[in-house]
Tab-separated table of C-alpha atoms in Angstrom:
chain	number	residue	atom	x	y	z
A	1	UNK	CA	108.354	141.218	86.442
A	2	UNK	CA	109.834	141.525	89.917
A	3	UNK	CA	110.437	138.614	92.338
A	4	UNK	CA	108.031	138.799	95.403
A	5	UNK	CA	108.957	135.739	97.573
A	6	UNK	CA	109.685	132.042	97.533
A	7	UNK	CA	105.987	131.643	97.953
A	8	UNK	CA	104.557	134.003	94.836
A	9	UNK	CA	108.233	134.104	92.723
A	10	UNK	CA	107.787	136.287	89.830
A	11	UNK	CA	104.864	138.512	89.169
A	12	UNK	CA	104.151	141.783	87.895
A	13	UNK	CA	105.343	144.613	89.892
A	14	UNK	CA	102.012	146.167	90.444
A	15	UNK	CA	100.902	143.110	92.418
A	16	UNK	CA	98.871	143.219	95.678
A	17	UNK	CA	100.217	140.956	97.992
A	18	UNK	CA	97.661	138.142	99.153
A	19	UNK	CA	96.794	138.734	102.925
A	20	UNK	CA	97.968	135.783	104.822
A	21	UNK	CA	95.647	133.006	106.524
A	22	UNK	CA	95.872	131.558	109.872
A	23	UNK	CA	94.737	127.908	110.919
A	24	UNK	CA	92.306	128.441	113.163
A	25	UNK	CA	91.164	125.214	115.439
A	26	UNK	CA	87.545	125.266	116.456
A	27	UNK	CA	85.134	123.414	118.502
A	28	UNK	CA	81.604	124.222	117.413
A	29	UNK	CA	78.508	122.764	119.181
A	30	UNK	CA	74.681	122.893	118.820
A	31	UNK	CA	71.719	123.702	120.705
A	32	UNK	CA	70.756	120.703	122.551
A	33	UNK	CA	67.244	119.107	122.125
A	34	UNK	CA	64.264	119.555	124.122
A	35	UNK	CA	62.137	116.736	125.944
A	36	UNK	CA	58.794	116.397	125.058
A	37	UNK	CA	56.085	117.142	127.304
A	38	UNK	CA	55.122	114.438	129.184
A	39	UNK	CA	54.173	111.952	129.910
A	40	UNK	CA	57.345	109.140	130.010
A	41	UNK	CA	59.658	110.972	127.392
A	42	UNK	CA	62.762	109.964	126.298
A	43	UNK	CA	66.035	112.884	126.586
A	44	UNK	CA	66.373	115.760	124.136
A	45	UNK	CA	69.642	114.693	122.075
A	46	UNK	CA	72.977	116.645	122.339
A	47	UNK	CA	74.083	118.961	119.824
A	48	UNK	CA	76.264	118.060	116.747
A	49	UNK	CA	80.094	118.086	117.501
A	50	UNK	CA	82.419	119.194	115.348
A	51	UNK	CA	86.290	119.387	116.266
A	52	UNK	CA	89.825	120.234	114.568
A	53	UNK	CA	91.549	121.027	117.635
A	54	UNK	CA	95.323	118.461	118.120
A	55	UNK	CA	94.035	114.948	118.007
A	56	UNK	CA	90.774	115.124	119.513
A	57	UNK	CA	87.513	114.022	117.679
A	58	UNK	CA	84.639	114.986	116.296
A	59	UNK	CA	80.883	113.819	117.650
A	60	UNK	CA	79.426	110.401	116.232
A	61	UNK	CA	83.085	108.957	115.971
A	62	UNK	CA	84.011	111.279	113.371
A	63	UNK	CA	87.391	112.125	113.248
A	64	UNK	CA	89.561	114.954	113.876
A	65	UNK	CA	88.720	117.491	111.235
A	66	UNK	CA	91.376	120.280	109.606
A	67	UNK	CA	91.673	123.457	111.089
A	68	UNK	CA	89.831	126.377	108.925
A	69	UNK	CA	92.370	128.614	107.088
A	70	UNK	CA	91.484	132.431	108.153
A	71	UNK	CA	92.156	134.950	105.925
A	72	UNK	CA	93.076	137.865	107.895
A	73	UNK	CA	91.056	140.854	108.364
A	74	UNK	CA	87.895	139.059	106.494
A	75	UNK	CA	84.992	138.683	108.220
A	76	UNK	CA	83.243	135.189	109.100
A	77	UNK	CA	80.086	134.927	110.528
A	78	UNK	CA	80.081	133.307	113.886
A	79	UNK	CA	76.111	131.573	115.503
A	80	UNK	CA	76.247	130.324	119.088
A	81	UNK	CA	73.132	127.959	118.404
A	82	UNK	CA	70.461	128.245	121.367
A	83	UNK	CA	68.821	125.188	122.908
A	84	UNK	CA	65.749	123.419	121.962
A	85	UNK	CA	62.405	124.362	123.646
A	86	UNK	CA	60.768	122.063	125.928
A	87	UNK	CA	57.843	120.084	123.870
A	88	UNK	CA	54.151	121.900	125.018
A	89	UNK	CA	51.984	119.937	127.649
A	90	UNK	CA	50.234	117.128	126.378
A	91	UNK	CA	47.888	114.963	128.271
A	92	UNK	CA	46.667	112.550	125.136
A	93	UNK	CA	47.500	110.851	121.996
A	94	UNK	CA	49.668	113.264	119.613
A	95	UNK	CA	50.277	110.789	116.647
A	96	UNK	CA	53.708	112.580	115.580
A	97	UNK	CA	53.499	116.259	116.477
A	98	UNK	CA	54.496	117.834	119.810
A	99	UNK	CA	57.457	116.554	120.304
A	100	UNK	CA	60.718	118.437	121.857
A	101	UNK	CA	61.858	120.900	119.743
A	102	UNK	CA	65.063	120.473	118.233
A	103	UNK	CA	68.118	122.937	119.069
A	104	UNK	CA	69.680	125.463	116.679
A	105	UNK	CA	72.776	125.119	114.463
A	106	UNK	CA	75.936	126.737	115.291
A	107	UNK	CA	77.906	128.103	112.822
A	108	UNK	CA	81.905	129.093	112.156
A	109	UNK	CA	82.287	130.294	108.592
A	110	UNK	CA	81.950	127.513	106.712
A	111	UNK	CA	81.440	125.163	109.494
A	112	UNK	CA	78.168	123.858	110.266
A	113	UNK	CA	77.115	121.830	113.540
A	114	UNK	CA	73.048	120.918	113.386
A	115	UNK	CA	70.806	121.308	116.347
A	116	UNK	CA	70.227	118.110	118.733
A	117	UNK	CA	66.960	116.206	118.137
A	118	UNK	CA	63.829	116.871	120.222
A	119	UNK	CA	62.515	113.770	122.513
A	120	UNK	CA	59.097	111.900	122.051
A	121	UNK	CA	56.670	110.654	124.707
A	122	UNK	CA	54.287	107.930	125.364
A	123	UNK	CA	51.408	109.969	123.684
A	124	UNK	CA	52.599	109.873	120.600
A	125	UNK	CA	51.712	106.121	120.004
A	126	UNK	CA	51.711	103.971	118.400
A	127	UNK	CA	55.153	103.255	116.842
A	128	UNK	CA	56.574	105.221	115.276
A	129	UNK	CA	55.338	108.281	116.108
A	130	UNK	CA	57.126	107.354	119.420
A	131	UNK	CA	60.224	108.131	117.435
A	132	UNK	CA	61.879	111.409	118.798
A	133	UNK	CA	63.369	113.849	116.053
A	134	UNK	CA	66.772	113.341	114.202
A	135	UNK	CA	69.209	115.842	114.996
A	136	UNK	CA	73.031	116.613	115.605
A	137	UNK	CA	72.269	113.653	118.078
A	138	UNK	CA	68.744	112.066	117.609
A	139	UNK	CA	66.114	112.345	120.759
A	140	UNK	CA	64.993	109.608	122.394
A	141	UNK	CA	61.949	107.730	121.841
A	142	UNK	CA	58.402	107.154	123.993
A	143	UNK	CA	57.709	103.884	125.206
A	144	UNK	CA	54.771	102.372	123.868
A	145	UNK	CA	53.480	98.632	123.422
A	146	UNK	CA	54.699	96.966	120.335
A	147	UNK	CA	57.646	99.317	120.237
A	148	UNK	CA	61.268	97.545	118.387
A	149	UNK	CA	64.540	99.751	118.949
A	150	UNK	CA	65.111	99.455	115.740
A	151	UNK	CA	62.492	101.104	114.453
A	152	UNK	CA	62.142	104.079	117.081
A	153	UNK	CA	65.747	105.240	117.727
A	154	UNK	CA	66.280	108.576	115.854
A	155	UNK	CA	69.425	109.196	113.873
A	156	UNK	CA	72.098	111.894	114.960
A	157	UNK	CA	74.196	112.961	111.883
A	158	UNK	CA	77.089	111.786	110.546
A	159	UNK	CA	80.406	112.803	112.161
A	160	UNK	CA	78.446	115.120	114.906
A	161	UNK	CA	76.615	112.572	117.335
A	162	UNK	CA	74.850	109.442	117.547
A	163	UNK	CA	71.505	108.587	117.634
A	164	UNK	CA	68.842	108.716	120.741
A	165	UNK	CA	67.459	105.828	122.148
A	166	UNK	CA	64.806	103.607	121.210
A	167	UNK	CA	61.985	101.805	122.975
A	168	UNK	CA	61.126	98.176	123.252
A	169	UNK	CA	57.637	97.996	124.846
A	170	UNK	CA	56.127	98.836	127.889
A	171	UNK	CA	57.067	97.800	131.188
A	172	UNK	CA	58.042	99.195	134.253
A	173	UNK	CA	60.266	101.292	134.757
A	174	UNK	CA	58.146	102.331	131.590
A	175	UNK	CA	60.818	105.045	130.422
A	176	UNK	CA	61.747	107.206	127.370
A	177	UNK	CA	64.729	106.156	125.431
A	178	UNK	CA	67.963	107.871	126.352
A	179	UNK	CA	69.072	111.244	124.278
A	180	UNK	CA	71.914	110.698	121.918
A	181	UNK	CA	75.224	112.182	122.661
A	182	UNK	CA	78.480	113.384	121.178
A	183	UNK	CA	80.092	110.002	122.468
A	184	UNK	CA	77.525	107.531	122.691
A	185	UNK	CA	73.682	106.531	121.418
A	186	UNK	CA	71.347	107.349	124.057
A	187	UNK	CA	70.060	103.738	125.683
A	188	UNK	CA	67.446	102.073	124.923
A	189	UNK	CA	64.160	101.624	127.034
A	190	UNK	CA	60.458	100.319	127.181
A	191	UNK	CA	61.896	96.764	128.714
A	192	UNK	CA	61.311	95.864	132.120
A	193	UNK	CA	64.419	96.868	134.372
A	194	UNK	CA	65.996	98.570	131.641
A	195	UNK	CA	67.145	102.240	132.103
A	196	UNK	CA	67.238	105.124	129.286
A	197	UNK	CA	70.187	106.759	130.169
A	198	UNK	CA	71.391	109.854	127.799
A	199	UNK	CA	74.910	109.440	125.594
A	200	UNK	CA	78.150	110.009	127.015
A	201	UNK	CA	79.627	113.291	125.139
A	202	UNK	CA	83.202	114.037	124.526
A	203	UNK	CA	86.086	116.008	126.005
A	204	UNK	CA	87.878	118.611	124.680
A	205	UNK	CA	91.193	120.309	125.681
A	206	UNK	CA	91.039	123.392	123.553
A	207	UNK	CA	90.586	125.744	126.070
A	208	UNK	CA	94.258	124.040	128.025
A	209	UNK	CA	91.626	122.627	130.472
A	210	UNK	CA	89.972	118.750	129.317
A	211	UNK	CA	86.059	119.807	129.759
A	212	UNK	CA	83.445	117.324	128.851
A	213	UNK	CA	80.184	118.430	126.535
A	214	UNK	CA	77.918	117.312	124.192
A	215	UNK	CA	75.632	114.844	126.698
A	216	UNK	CA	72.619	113.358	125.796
A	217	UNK	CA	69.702	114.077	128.373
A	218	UNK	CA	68.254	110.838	130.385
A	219	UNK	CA	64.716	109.084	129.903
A	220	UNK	CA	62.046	110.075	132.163
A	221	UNK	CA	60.899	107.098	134.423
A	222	UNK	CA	57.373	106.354	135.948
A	223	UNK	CA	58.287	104.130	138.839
A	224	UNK	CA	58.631	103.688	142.425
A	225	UNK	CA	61.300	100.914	141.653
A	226	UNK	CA	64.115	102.371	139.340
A	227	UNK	CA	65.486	105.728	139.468
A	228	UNK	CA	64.833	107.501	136.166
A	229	UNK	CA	67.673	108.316	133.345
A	230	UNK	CA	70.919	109.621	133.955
A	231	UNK	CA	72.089	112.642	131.692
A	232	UNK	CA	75.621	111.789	129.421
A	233	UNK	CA	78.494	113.333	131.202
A	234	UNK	CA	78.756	116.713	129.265
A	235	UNK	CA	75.773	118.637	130.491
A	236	UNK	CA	72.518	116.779	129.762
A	237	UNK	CA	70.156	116.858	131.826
A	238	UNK	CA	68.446	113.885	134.196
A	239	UNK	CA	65.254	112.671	133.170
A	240	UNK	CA	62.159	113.209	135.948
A	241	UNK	CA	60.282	110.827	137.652
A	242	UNK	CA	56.952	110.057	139.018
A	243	UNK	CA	54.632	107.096	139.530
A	244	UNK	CA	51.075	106.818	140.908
A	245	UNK	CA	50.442	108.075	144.300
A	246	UNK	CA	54.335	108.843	144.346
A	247	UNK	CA	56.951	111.953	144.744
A	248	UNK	CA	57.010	114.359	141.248
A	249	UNK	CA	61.134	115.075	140.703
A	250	UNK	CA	60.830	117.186	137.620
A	251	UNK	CA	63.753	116.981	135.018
A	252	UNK	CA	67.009	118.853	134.611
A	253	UNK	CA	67.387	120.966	131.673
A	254	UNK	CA	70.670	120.474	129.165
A	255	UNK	CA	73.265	122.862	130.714
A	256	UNK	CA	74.521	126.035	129.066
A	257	UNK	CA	77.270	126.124	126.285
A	258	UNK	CA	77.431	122.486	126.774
A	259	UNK	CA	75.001	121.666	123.948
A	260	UNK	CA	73.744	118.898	126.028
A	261	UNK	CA	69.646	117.551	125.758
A	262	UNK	CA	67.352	118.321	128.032
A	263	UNK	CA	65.688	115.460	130.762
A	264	UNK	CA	62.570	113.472	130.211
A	265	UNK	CA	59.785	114.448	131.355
A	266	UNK	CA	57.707	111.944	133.369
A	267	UNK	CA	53.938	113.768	133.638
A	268	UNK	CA	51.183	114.648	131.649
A	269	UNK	CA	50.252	118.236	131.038
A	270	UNK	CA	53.261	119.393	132.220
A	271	UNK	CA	56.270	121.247	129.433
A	272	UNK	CA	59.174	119.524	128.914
A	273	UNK	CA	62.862	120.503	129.375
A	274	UNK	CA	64.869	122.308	127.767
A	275	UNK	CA	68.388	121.589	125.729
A	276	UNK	CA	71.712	123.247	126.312
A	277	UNK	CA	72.703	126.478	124.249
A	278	UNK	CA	75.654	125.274	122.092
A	279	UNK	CA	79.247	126.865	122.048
A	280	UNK	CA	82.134	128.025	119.746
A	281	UNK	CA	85.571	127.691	120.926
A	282	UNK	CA	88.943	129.466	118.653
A	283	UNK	CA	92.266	128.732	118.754
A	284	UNK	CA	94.933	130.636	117.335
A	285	UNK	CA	98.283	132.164	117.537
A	286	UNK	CA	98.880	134.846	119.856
A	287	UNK	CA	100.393	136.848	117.502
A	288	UNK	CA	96.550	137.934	115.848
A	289	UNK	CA	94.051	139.678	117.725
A	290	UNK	CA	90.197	138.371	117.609
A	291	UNK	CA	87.417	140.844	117.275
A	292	UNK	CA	83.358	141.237	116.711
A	293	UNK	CA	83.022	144.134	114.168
A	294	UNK	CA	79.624	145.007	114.683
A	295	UNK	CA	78.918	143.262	117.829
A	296	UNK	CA	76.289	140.560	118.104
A	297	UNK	CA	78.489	138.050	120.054
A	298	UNK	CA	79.218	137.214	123.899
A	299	UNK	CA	83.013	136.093	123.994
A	300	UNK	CA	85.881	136.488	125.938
A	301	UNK	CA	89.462	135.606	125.085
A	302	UNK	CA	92.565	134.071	127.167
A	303	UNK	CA	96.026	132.746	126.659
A	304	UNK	CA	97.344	128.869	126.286
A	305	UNK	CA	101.085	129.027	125.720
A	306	UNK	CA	101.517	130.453	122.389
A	307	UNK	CA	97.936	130.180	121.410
A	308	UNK	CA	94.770	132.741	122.429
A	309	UNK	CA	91.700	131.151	122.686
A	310	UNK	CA	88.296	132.929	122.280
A	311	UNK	CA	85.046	131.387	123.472
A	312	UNK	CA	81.815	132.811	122.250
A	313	UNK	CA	78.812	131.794	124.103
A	314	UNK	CA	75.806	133.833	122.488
A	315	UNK	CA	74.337	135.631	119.565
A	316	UNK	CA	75.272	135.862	115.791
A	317	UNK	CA	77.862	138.294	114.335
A	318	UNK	CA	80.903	138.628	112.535
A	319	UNK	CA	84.639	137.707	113.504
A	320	UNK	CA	88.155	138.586	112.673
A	321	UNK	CA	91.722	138.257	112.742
A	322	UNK	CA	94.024	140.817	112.858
């Protein structure tokens, strides 16, 4: 026997010493949903949050989780998720197919963050196939007579994001439930006056710089008297608007690597919006060195203090620390 460290003590003196492991903070976002097409759909939900960076928390009022432990020079396999597609044009009743397609996961090792949930419309009536999909963050609904909230809001996942909006009946501004975000539900909509704005998502200082992501998109709105949904602050997108006789304003798509839902769409036979790519976000002493055997990834690293920080952006591959 020969004594290694305080760590191992005494072990055989042929032993292979264990490579060491790093904690590695991450911030790993989904693809944010798409709208449907139209008409009067609800926001694309934002992408599922998941965060073990200092204090800050996770999506869905999760908390903080606990950095990964990286063994050095073993590969993980790294997904940037890409956004949901806009839902196809539509210009009559659906029942429950159609909708806004959900985003994709993102993926750090063992670390999993699902897509956001695709938005419904009004054609998919009657409730609930006005629901819109369940995701990282849940879409939001179609407004349709008879709608309850209760029944059409779509469920974001636990400890990611929170669910989209629902829809209680039909009346001007007749709008699509707000897209869940990181931070908030989506709002509700279908009630006369009442607006479907997307989910607040969350800041982050991992990079050394607070950045918000992880929005919900906004309801679409078919009125000449309310201005349609607001996207959550973190890059989803504003719902569209357009009434009889009136002025089309299409919607904004989710933004990129913000993992934010796409806007509502407000007209018939005309593709929805689509959700934010997602993002991955490493932080780690400066000491190691980050790479991409094999390629497959968009990143780019920089310094905080004593920590680098890589942000990857796009594609699938392997990572590791050296």
């Amino acid at each position: 026997l020969v004594y290694q460290d305080t760590t191992q003590g005494w072990n055989a003196d042929n032993i292979v010493d264990n490579p060491p492991t790093v904690p590695t903070s991450y911030l790993v976002i989904a693809g944010g949903g798409g709208s449907s097409g139209g008409y009067q759909a609800g926001g694309g939900g934002a992408g599922g949050y998941r965060n073990s960076y200092a204090s800050e928390t996770s999506g869905g009022g999760g908390s903080t989780e606990t950095p990964l432990s990286v063994v050095v020079g073993t590969n993980y396999i790294v997904t940037v998720g890409a956004g949901g597609a806009g839902g196809p044009s539509i210009g009559g009743n659906q029942g429950s197919s159609n909708k806004g397609g959900n985003g994709s996961d993102s993926v750090f090792g063992t670390i999993t963050s699902v897509g956001g949930g695709g938005s419904a419309a009004y054609w998919h009536n009657p409730a609930p196939n006005n629901i819109g999909n369940s995701g990282g963050s849940g879409g939001g609904a179609g407004p349709f007579t008879g709608s309850a909230v209760l029944t059409t809001r779509a469920a974001g996942t636990a400890n990611q994001g929170y669910h989209g909006g629902g829809c209680n009946g039909y009346a001007d501004p007749y709008m699509g439930g707000g897209g869940g975000g990181a931070g908030a539900a989506g709002d509700d909509a279908g009630a006369a006056g009442v607006i479907g704005n997307g989910g607040v998502g969350l800041s982050s200082s991992i990079t050394g710089t607070a950045t918000f992501r992880g929005g919900g998109g906004g309801g679409s709105g078919w009125s000449s008297s309310y201005n349609p949904g607001a996207g959550g602050n973190g890059g989803g997108g504003d719902g569209g608007q357009m009434w009889a006789g009136g002025t089309y304003t299409p919607p904004d798509a989710g933004t990129v690597n913000t993992g934010g839902g796409g806007g509502g769409e407000p007209q018939q036979n005309t593709v929805g919006s689509t959700g934010g790519s997602g993002i991955v976000i490493l932080r780690y002493p400066n000491t190691y060195t980050l790479t991409n055997p094999g390629s497959g990834l968009t990143m780019s690293t920089a310094t905080d203090g004593s920590d680098k920080v890589t942000t990857l952006t796009a594609g699938t591959g392997n990572i590791q620390l050296n």
